[in-house]
CSV table of C-alpha atoms in Angstrom, one decimal:
chain,number,residue,atom,x,y,z
A,1,UNK,CA,81.6,-16.9,-25.7
A,2,UNK,CA,84.2,-19.0,-23.7
A,3,UNK,CA,82.8,-20.4,-20.4
A,4,UNK,CA,83.9,-18.1,-17.6
A,5,UNK,CA,84.9,-20.8,-15.1
A,6,UNK,CA,87.7,-18.7,-13.5
A,7,UNK,CA,85.4,-15.7,-13.0
A,8,UNK,CA,82.7,-18.0,-11.5
A,9,UNK,CA,85.2,-19.4,-9.1
A,10,UNK,CA,86.3,-15.9,-8.0
A,11,UNK,CA,82.7,-15.0,-7.3
A,12,UNK,CA,82.0,-18.2,-5.3
A,13,UNK,CA,85.2,-17.6,-3.2
A,14,UNK,CA,84.2,-14.0,-2.6
A,15,UNK,CA,80.6,-15.1,-1.6
A,16,UNK,CA,82.0,-17.5,1.0
A,17,UNK,CA,84.1,-14.8,2.6
A,18,UNK,CA,81.2,-12.4,2.8
A,19,UNK,CA,78.9,-15.1,4.1
A,20,UNK,CA,81.2,-15.4,7.1
A,21,UNK,CA,80.9,-11.8,8.1
A,22,UNK,CA,77.5,-11.7,9.9
A,23,UNK,CA,78.0,-8.2,11.4
A,24,UNK,CA,78.5,-6.7,8.0
A,25,UNK,CA,75.2,-8.1,6.7
A,26,UNK,CA,73.2,-6.1,9.3
A,27,UNK,CA,74.6,-2.9,7.8
A,28,UNK,CA,74.2,-4.1,4.2
A,29,UNK,CA,70.4,-4.6,4.7
A,30,UNK,CA,70.0,-0.9,5.2
A,31,UNK,CA,71.4,-0.1,1.8
A,32,UNK,CA,69.3,0.4,-1.3
A,33,UNK,CA,70.0,-1.5,-4.5
A,34,UNK,CA,71.3,1.7,-6.0
A,35,UNK,CA,73.8,2.1,-3.2
A,36,UNK,CA,75.0,-1.5,-3.7
A,37,UNK,CA,75.4,-0.8,-7.4
A,38,UNK,CA,77.4,2.3,-6.7
A,39,UNK,CA,79.6,0.3,-4.4
A,40,UNK,CA,80.1,-2.4,-7.1
A,41,UNK,CA,81.2,0.2,-9.7
A,42,UNK,CA,83.5,2.1,-7.3
A,43,UNK,CA,85.3,-1.2,-6.4
A,44,UNK,CA,85.5,-2.1,-10.0
A,45,UNK,CA,87.0,1.2,-11.1
A,46,UNK,CA,89.5,0.9,-8.2
A,47,UNK,CA,90.4,-2.6,-9.4
A,48,UNK,CA,91.0,-1.3,-12.9
A,49,UNK,CA,93.4,1.3,-11.6
A,50,UNK,CA,95.1,-1.3,-9.4
A,51,UNK,CA,95.6,-3.7,-12.3
A,52,UNK,CA,96.6,-1.1,-14.9
A,53,UNK,CA,99.8,-2.6,-16.5
A,54,UNK,CA,101.2,-3.8,-19.9
A,55,UNK,CA,102.1,-7.4,-19.0
A,56,UNK,CA,100.7,-10.1,-16.9
A,57,UNK,CA,101.7,-13.5,-15.5
A,58,UNK,CA,99.5,-16.6,-14.9
A,59,UNK,CA,96.0,-17.3,-16.2
A,60,UNK,CA,95.1,-19.2,-19.3
A,61,UNK,CA,98.0,-17.9,-21.3
A,62,UNK,CA,97.5,-20.3,-24.3
A,63,UNK,CA,93.9,-19.3,-24.7
A,64,UNK,CA,94.8,-15.6,-24.4
A,65,UNK,CA,97.4,-15.8,-27.1
A,66,UNK,CA,95.2,-17.9,-29.3
A,67,UNK,CA,92.5,-15.2,-29.3
A,68,UNK,CA,95.2,-12.5,-29.5
A,69,UNK,CA,93.7,-10.6,-26.6
A,70,UNK,CA,95.8,-8.0,-24.7
A,71,UNK,CA,95.9,-8.0,-20.9
A,72,UNK,CA,94.1,-4.6,-20.8
A,73,UNK,CA,90.8,-6.3,-21.8
A,74,UNK,CA,91.6,-9.9,-20.9
A,75,UNK,CA,89.7,-12.3,-18.7
A,76,UNK,CA,92.8,-12.6,-16.5
A,77,UNK,CA,92.6,-9.0,-15.6
A,78,UNK,CA,88.8,-9.1,-15.2
A,79,UNK,CA,89.2,-11.9,-12.6
A,80,UNK,CA,91.9,-10.0,-10.8
A,81,UNK,CA,89.6,-6.9,-10.6
A,82,UNK,CA,86.6,-9.0,-9.4
A,83,UNK,CA,88.6,-10.4,-6.5
A,84,UNK,CA,88.5,-7.0,-4.8
A,85,UNK,CA,84.9,-6.1,-5.7
A,86,UNK,CA,82.1,-6.0,-3.0
A,87,UNK,CA,84.4,-7.3,-0.2
A,88,UNK,CA,82.4,-7.7,3.0
A,89,UNK,CA,79.2,-6.3,1.4
A,90,UNK,CA,76.5,-8.9,1.2
A,91,UNK,CA,74.0,-7.0,-1.0
A,92,UNK,CA,76.7,-5.7,-3.3
A,93,UNK,CA,78.0,-9.3,-3.7
A,94,UNK,CA,74.5,-10.6,-4.5
A,95,UNK,CA,74.0,-7.9,-7.1
A,96,UNK,CA,77.3,-8.8,-8.7
A,97,UNK,CA,76.4,-12.5,-8.9
A,98,UNK,CA,73.0,-11.7,-10.3
A,99,UNK,CA,74.4,-9.5,-13.1
A,100,UNK,CA,77.6,-11.3,-13.8
A,101,UNK,CA,76.9,-11.6,-17.5
A,102,UNK,CA,76.2,-7.9,-17.9
A,103,UNK,CA,79.6,-7.1,-16.3
A,104,UNK,CA,81.3,-9.5,-18.7
A,105,UNK,CA,79.4,-8.0,-21.7
A,106,UNK,CA,80.5,-4.5,-20.8
A,107,UNK,CA,84.1,-5.7,-20.2
A,108,UNK,CA,84.6,-7.5,-23.4
A,109,UNK,CA,82.3,-5.5,-25.8
A,110,UNK,CA,81.1,-2.2,-24.5
A,111,UNK,CA,83.7,-0.5,-22.3
A,112,UNK,CA,85.2,1.6,-25.2
A,113,UNK,CA,81.8,2.8,-26.3
A,114,UNK,CA,80.2,3.2,-22.9
A,115,UNK,CA,83.1,4.4,-20.7
A,116,UNK,CA,81.0,5.2,-17.7
A,117,UNK,CA,80.2,1.8,-16.1
A,118,UNK,CA,77.8,3.4,-13.5
A,119,UNK,CA,75.5,4.9,-16.1
A,120,UNK,CA,75.6,1.8,-18.4
A,121,UNK,CA,75.1,-0.7,-15.6
A,122,UNK,CA,73.2,0.9,-12.7
A,123,UNK,CA,71.0,3.3,-14.6
A,124,UNK,CA,70.5,1.9,-18.1
A,125,UNK,CA,70.8,-1.9,-17.6
A,126,UNK,CA,70.0,-3.0,-14.0
A,127,UNK,CA,67.8,0.2,-13.6
A,128,UNK,CA,68.3,0.6,-9.8
A,129,UNK,CA,69.6,4.1,-10.0
A,130,UNK,CA,68.6,7.4,-11.7
A,131,UNK,CA,70.5,10.3,-13.1
A,132,UNK,CA,71.4,13.1,-10.6
A,133,UNK,CA,68.4,15.3,-9.8
A,134,UNK,CA,65.8,12.6,-10.3
A,135,UNK,CA,64.3,9.9,-8.2
A,136,UNK,CA,61.8,7.0,-7.9
A,137,UNK,CA,60.8,4.2,-10.2
A,138,UNK,CA,60.2,6.5,-13.2
A,139,UNK,CA,63.2,8.7,-12.4
A,140,UNK,CA,61.1,11.9,-12.1
A,141,UNK,CA,62.6,15.3,-11.4
A,142,UNK,CA,63.3,16.3,-7.8
A,143,UNK,CA,61.4,19.3,-6.5
A,144,UNK,CA,63.1,22.4,-7.8
A,145,UNK,CA,64.4,20.7,-11.0
A,146,UNK,CA,67.3,18.5,-11.9
A,147,UNK,CA,69.9,21.4,-12.1
A,148,UNK,CA,69.2,22.7,-8.6
A,149,UNK,CA,67.2,20.1,-6.6
A,150,UNK,CA,65.4,21.7,-3.6
A,151,UNK,CA,66.4,25.1,-5.0
A,152,UNK,CA,70.0,24.4,-3.9
A,153,UNK,CA,69.0,24.9,-0.3
A,154,UNK,CA,68.3,21.3,0.8
A,155,UNK,CA,68.6,17.7,-0.1
A,156,UNK,CA,66.3,15.7,-2.3
A,157,UNK,CA,65.6,12.4,-0.4
A,158,UNK,CA,66.7,9.5,-2.6
A,159,UNK,CA,68.3,11.7,-5.3
A,160,UNK,CA,69.6,9.4,-8.0
A,161,UNK,CA,67.9,6.4,-6.5
A,162,UNK,CA,64.8,4.5,-7.8
A,163,UNK,CA,63.8,3.8,-4.2
A,164,UNK,CA,63.9,7.5,-3.3
A,165,UNK,CA,60.9,9.5,-2.2
A,166,UNK,CA,62.0,12.8,-3.6
A,167,UNK,CA,60.9,15.0,-0.6
A,168,UNK,CA,63.1,18.0,0.2
A,169,UNK,CA,64.9,18.2,3.5
A,170,UNK,CA,65.6,21.9,3.6
A,171,UNK,CA,68.6,23.6,5.2
A,172,UNK,CA,68.0,25.7,8.4
A,173,UNK,CA,66.0,28.8,7.6
A,174,UNK,CA,64.5,27.5,4.4
A,175,UNK,CA,61.0,26.1,3.9
A,176,UNK,CA,58.1,24.9,1.6
A,177,UNK,CA,58.2,21.8,-0.6
A,178,UNK,CA,61.1,23.2,-2.8
A,179,UNK,CA,63.1,25.1,-0.1
A,180,UNK,CA,62.4,28.2,-2.1
A,181,UNK,CA,61.2,30.5,0.7
A,182,UNK,CA,62.4,31.5,4.2
A,183,UNK,CA,60.9,29.7,7.2
A,184,UNK,CA,59.6,31.3,10.4
A,185,UNK,CA,62.3,33.2,12.3
A,186,UNK,CA,64.3,34.1,9.1
A,187,UNK,CA,64.1,36.9,6.6
A,188,UNK,CA,65.0,37.2,2.9
A,189,UNK,CA,68.4,39.0,2.4
A,190,UNK,CA,68.0,40.4,-1.1
A,191,UNK,CA,70.7,43.0,-0.8
A,192,UNK,CA,71.7,45.1,-3.8
A,193,UNK,CA,72.3,42.2,-6.1
A,194,UNK,CA,68.8,41.2,-7.2
A,195,UNK,CA,70.1,38.3,-9.3
A,196,UNK,CA,71.5,36.5,-6.3
A,197,UNK,CA,69.9,33.2,-5.2
A,198,UNK,CA,67.6,33.2,-2.2
A,199,UNK,CA,69.5,33.8,1.1
A,200,UNK,CA,67.6,33.4,4.4
A,201,UNK,CA,69.2,35.0,7.5
A,202,UNK,CA,68.0,34.5,11.1
A,203,UNK,CA,65.9,37.2,12.8
A,204,UNK,CA,67.0,39.0,16.0
A,205,UNK,CA,66.4,37.0,19.2
A,206,UNK,CA,64.1,39.8,20.2
A,207,UNK,CA,61.6,38.7,17.6
A,208,UNK,CA,58.8,36.2,17.9
A,209,UNK,CA,58.2,34.6,14.5
A,210,UNK,CA,58.8,36.6,11.3
A,211,UNK,CA,60.7,39.7,10.7
A,212,UNK,CA,61.7,42.0,7.8
A,213,UNK,CA,65.4,42.5,8.7
A,214,UNK,CA,68.2,41.7,11.2
A,215,UNK,CA,67.4,44.3,13.9
A,216,UNK,CA,65.1,44.3,16.9
A,217,UNK,CA,63.1,47.0,15.1
A,218,UNK,CA,62.2,44.6,12.3
A,219,UNK,CA,60.2,42.2,14.3
A,220,UNK,CA,56.5,41.5,13.6
A,221,UNK,CA,56.1,40.5,17.3
A,222,UNK,CA,58.3,40.7,20.3
A,223,UNK,CA,59.6,37.5,21.9
A,224,UNK,CA,59.1,36.6,25.6
A,225,UNK,CA,61.3,38.7,27.8
A,226,UNK,CA,61.1,41.7,25.4
A,227,UNK,CA,58.6,44.5,25.1
A,228,UNK,CA,58.0,47.1,22.4
A,229,UNK,CA,59.4,50.5,23.1
A,230,UNK,CA,59.1,53.1,20.4
A,231,UNK,CA,58.9,50.5,17.6
A,232,UNK,CA,61.8,48.4,18.9
A,233,UNK,CA,61.6,45.1,20.9
A,234,UNK,CA,63.6,46.0,24.0
A,235,UNK,CA,64.8,43.7,26.8
A,236,UNK,CA,62.5,43.6,29.7
A,237,UNK,CA,64.2,43.9,33.1
A,238,UNK,CA,62.4,41.3,35.1
A,239,UNK,CA,64.6,42.2,38.2
A,240,UNK,CA,62.9,45.6,38.4
A,241,UNK,CA,59.6,44.1,39.4
A,242,UNK,CA,59.3,45.2,43.0
A,243,UNK,CA,55.9,43.7,43.5
A,244,UNK,CA,56.9,40.2,42.5
A,245,UNK,CA,60.7,39.8,42.7
A,246,UNK,CA,61.7,36.8,40.5
A,247,UNK,CA,64.1,35.4,43.1
A,248,UNK,CA,62.1,36.0,46.2
A,249,UNK,CA,62.1,32.9,48.4
A,250,UNK,CA,65.4,31.7,47.1
A,251,UNK,CA,67.8,32.3,50.1
A,252,UNK,CA,71.3,33.5,49.3
A,253,UNK,CA,70.5,34.8,45.8
A,254,UNK,CA,69.8,38.0,43.9
A,255,UNK,CA,68.1,38.7,40.6
A,256,UNK,CA,70.5,39.2,37.7
A,257,UNK,CA,69.0,40.4,34.4
A,258,UNK,CA,70.0,38.8,31.2
A,259,UNK,CA,69.0,39.5,27.6
A,260,UNK,CA,65.4,38.3,27.2
A,261,UNK,CA,65.4,36.7,30.7
A,262,UNK,CA,67.0,36.7,34.1
A,263,UNK,CA,68.8,34.4,36.5
A,264,UNK,CA,69.0,34.0,40.3
A,265,UNK,CA,72.7,34.4,41.1
A,266,UNK,CA,74.4,33.5,44.3
A,267,UNK,CA,75.2,36.3,46.8
A,268,UNK,CA,78.9,37.0,47.6
A,269,UNK,CA,80.4,34.6,50.2
A,270,UNK,CA,80.8,37.6,52.5
A,271,UNK,CA,77.0,38.0,52.7
A,272,UNK,CA,74.8,36.4,55.3
A,273,UNK,CA,72.2,34.7,53.0
A,274,UNK,CA,70.8,38.0,51.7
A,275,UNK,CA,71.9,40.7,49.2
A,276,UNK,CA,70.6,43.2,46.8
A,277,UNK,CA,73.1,42.5,44.0
A,278,UNK,CA,76.5,41.2,43.1
A,279,UNK,CA,79.6,41.8,45.2
A,280,UNK,CA,80.4,42.2,48.9
A,281,UNK,CA,79.0,45.8,49.0
A,282,UNK,CA,75.5,44.5,48.2
A,283,UNK,CA,75.3,42.4,51.4
A,284,UNK,CA,72.3,43.2,53.7
A,285,UNK,CA,74.3,41.8,56.6
A,286,UNK,CA,77.8,40.3,56.8
A,287,UNK,CA,78.4,36.6,57.2
A,288,UNK,CA,80.3,35.2,60.2
A,289,UNK,CA,84.0,36.0,59.9
A,290,UNK,CA,83.3,39.3,58.0
A,291,UNK,CA,82.7,42.8,59.1
A,292,UNK,CA,82.1,46.3,57.6
A,293,UNK,CA,82.6,49.9,58.8
A,294,UNK,CA,79.2,51.1,57.5
A,295,UNK,CA,76.5,50.0,55.0
A,296,UNK,CA,78.2,51.8,52.1
A,297,UNK,CA,81.3,49.7,52.4
A,298,UNK,CA,81.8,46.0,51.5
A,299,UNK,CA,81.9,43.2,54.0
A,300,UNK,CA,85.6,42.3,54.6
A,301,UNK,CA,87.3,39.3,56.1
A,302,UNK,CA,88.1,39.5,59.8
A,303,UNK,CA,91.7,38.6,60.5
A,304,UNK,CA,91.1,36.6,63.7
A,305,UNK,CA,94.8,36.0,64.1
A,306,UNK,CA,95.6,39.7,64.1
A,307,UNK,CA,93.0,40.3,66.8
A,308,UNK,CA,94.7,37.7,69.0
A,309,UNK,CA,98.3,38.9,68.6
A,310,UNK,CA,98.4,39.5,72.4
A,311,UNK,CA,98.5,35.8,72.9
A,312,UNK,CA,102.0,35.7,71.4
A,313,UNK,CA,103.3,37.4,74.5
A,314,UNK,CA,104.4,34.2,76.3
A,315,UNK,CA,102.0,33.7,79.3
A,316,UNK,CA,102.8,31.3,82.1
A,317,UNK,CA,103.1,27.7,80.7
A,318,UNK,CA,99.6,26.2,81.0
A,319,UNK,CA,99.4,23.1,83.2
A,320,UNK,CA,97.1,21.4,80.6
A,321,UNK,CA,98.7,21.4,77.1
A,322,UNK,CA,95.2,21.4,75.6
A,323,UNK,CA,94.2,24.5,77.5
A,324,UNK,CA,93.1,27.0,74.8
A,325,UNK,CA,94.7,30.4,74.3
A,326,UNK,CA,92.5,32.8,72.3
A,327,UNK,CA,91.6,30.6,69.3
A,328,UNK,CA,94.4,28.0,69.3
A,329,UNK,CA,96.3,26.0,72.0
A,330,UNK,CA,100.0,26.4,72.9
A,331,UNK,CA,101.3,23.8,70.4
A,332,UNK,CA,99.6,25.5,67.4
A,333,UNK,CA,99.6,28.9,65.7
A,334,UNK,CA,96.7,30.9,64.2
A,335,UNK,CA,96.5,31.0,60.4
A,336,UNK,CA,93.9,33.4,58.9
A,337,UNK,CA,91.6,32.1,56.1
A,338,UNK,CA,88.8,33.8,54.2
A,339,UNK,CA,85.9,34.2,56.7
A,340,UNK,CA,87.6,32.1,59.4
A,341,UNK,CA,91.0,30.9,60.7
A,342,UNK,CA,92.9,27.6,61.2
A,343,UNK,CA,95.0,26.3,64.1
A,344,UNK,CA,98.2,24.8,62.5
A,345,UNK,CA,100.8,22.7,64.2
A,346,UNK,CA,104.0,24.4,65.3
A,347,UNK,CA,107.3,23.1,63.9
A,348,UNK,CA,108.8,20.1,65.8
A,349,UNK,CA,111.7,22.3,66.9
A,350,UNK,CA,109.3,24.7,68.7
A,351,UNK,CA,108.0,24.7,72.2
A,352,UNK,CA,105.2,27.2,71.3
A,353,UNK,CA,105.3,29.4,68.2
A,354,UNK,CA,103.8,32.5,66.5
A,355,UNK,CA,103.8,31.1,63.0
A,356,UNK,CA,105.2,28.4,60.6
A,357,UNK,CA,108.8,27.2,60.6
A,358,UNK,CA,111.7,27.0,63.0
A,359,UNK,CA,112.1,30.8,62.9
A,360,UNK,CA,108.8,31.4,64.6
A,361,UNK,CA,109.5,29.4,67.8
A,362,UNK,CA,108.8,31.1,71.1
A,363,UNK,CA,111.2,28.6,72.7
A,364,UNK,CA,113.2,25.7,71.3
A,365,UNK,CA,112.1,22.2,72.1
A,366,UNK,CA,114.4,19.7,73.9
A,367,UNK,CA,117.0,18.5,71.4
A,368,UNK,CA,117.2,21.9,69.7
A,369,UNK,CA,119.1,25.1,70.3
A,370,UNK,CA,118.8,28.7,69.0
A,371,UNK,CA,121.3,29.4,66.3
A,372,UNK,CA,121.0,32.5,64.0
A,373,UNK,CA,117.5,33.2,65.3
A,374,UNK,CA,116.4,29.6,64.3
A,375,UNK,CA,115.8,26.6,66.5
A,376,UNK,CA,118.3,24.0,65.0
A,377,UNK,CA,118.9,20.4,65.9
A,378,UNK,CA,121.5,19.6,68.5
A,379,UNK,CA,124.0,16.9,67.4
A,380,UNK,CA,124.2,14.9,70.7
A,381,UNK,CA,126.7,12.5,69.3
A,382,UNK,CA,129.3,15.1,68.4
A,383,UNK,CA,128.6,17.0,71.6
A,384,UNK,CA,129.4,13.9,73.7
A,385,UNK,CA,126.0,13.9,75.3
A,386,UNK,CA,124.7,10.8,73.6
A,387,UNK,CA,125.3,8.5,76.6
A,388,UNK,CA,125.9,5.4,74.5
A,389,UNK,CA,128.2,2.6,75.5
A,390,UNK,CA,131.4,3.5,73.7
A,391,UNK,CA,132.5,-0.1,73.5
A,392,UNK,CA,129.3,-1.8,72.4
A,393,UNK,CA,127.2,1.0,70.8
A,394,UNK,CA,127.4,3.6,68.1
A,395,UNK,CA,125.6,7.0,68.6
A,396,UNK,CA,123.3,8.0,65.7
A,397,UNK,CA,122.0,11.6,65.6
A,398,UNK,CA,118.4,12.1,64.6
A,399,UNK,CA,116.3,15.3,64.5
A,400,UNK,CA,115.7,16.5,68.0
A,401,UNK,CA,117.3,13.5,69.6
A,402,UNK,CA,119.7,10.5,69.1
A,403,UNK,CA,119.7,6.8,69.2
A,404,UNK,CA,122.3,4.1,70.2
A,405,UNK,CA,122.8,1.2,67.7
A,406,UNK,CA,124.8,-1.9,68.3
A,407,UNK,CA,128.3,-1.7,66.9
A,408,UNK,CA,129.4,-3.7,63.9
A,409,UNK,CA,125.9,-4.4,62.8
A,410,UNK,CA,125.1,-6.7,65.7
A,411,UNK,CA,121.5,-7.1,67.0
A,412,UNK,CA,120.3,-6.6,70.5
A,413,UNK,CA,119.6,-9.6,72.7
A,414,UNK,CA,117.1,-9.0,75.5
A,415,UNK,CA,117.6,-5.2,74.9
A,416,UNK,CA,121.3,-5.3,75.2
A,417,UNK,CA,124.1,-5.3,72.6
A,418,UNK,CA,126.3,-8.4,72.8
A,419,UNK,CA,130.0,-8.0,73.4
A,420,UNK,CA,132.5,-8.4,70.6
A,421,UNK,CA,133.7,-12.0,70.2
A,422,UNK,CA,137.0,-12.6,71.9
A,423,UNK,CA,140.0,-13.4,69.5
A,424,UNK,CA,141.2,-17.0,69.6
A,425,UNK,CA,144.6,-17.6,71.4
A,426,UNK,CA,147.6,-18.6,69.1
A,427,UNK,CA,148.7,-21.4,71.6
A,428,UNK,CA,145.3,-22.9,71.5
A,429,UNK,CA,145.4,-23.0,67.7
A,430,UNK,CA,148.8,-24.8,67.8
A,431,UNK,CA,147.6,-27.4,70.3
A,432,UNK,CA,144.5,-28.0,68.2
A,433,UNK,CA,146.7,-28.6,65.1
A,434,UNK,CA,148.9,-31.0,67.0
A,435,UNK,CA,146.0,-33.0,68.2
A,436,UNK,CA,144.6,-33.3,64.7
A,437,UNK,CA,148.1,-34.6,63.5
A,438,UNK,CA,148.2,-37.2,66.4
A,439,UNK,CA,144.8,-38.5,65.4
A,440,UNK,CA,145.9,-38.9,61.8
């Protein structure tokens, strides 16, 4: 056979690339030799598909023509395929180097007779893999047989791998060494079709352990939170235990029964830390800010603002602006909230108010006037009440007031606007020009 110098070079170059990828090696070490061999074959097959063509360029053309070899089975194509095999996979690369001659033998002599490279290389020659449904050094059958390992209801550990242990990892609901029976908490669903494969379905949550069917009446034993009543595992209402109330001692809660259990739920916000159930009607007493007409009715929010409507009849102006009216002071209005109230600021246009906005003013503030039942801004500048210096200042209206800015963009000096610069006299300009000419 011709020395495969080009193939050897491709392998060395690929080894160097892989050797530079340390992070990939850590993952490679977890792989079995069979997994590395599968990776090698998968990459090789992809390389064959990638290089499938009738013609080629490059390579040792003279030698190819001399031996009358076609590109399809040429060394040139083999090298092109191998360049993409086991990239960034250290164990796969090592396996490829170790069995380089076997790959060449299959390529040049056996690929027509043994079309499946995986079977020929990984199972029959390198012997790191087994046929499907077998495992271990001797490729023995998985539990349940080769056709349906683990009875078709689990996974045979190491299936197809000579490093595999062959133990069954059963699907949920299936048990024993071959996954051929139902595990605890599941029952066999045979149905009308006796030829069907084993099907295991989950028992009712009312059951503890095994059952014979899907209902709470098929339980062998009742689960915690259930008790037998006329042959059926029925939910136990823990909240009905008057001697030992489950939520006793947990302030602000009441017992709420759930299927197979219970929970301590929060009382309604209208309740004063105690209730007999859900909702505002179950309050033993009402919380602050709530009231009820009688015990049969729910605790309802008190509208503190409604109770204090008399304050909106304007009383004499308080000498102290912070002096409180019922609930809020004169510069604020009462806004009802659930279980309480807030004192919110009046609009800037208001001198006292009964609500939000300029429409709720009791009286308009200075700089505002009542127009169409709304306190609106007074334009002091257009009304001529701006009191700005007409020669030096410009009146600028602002909400509720005005300001005087210096005219022509000038800035104040010591709090005063500077006068406009006086225009230069024409005679002075002519004298200045004459003087300049004399000097010249």
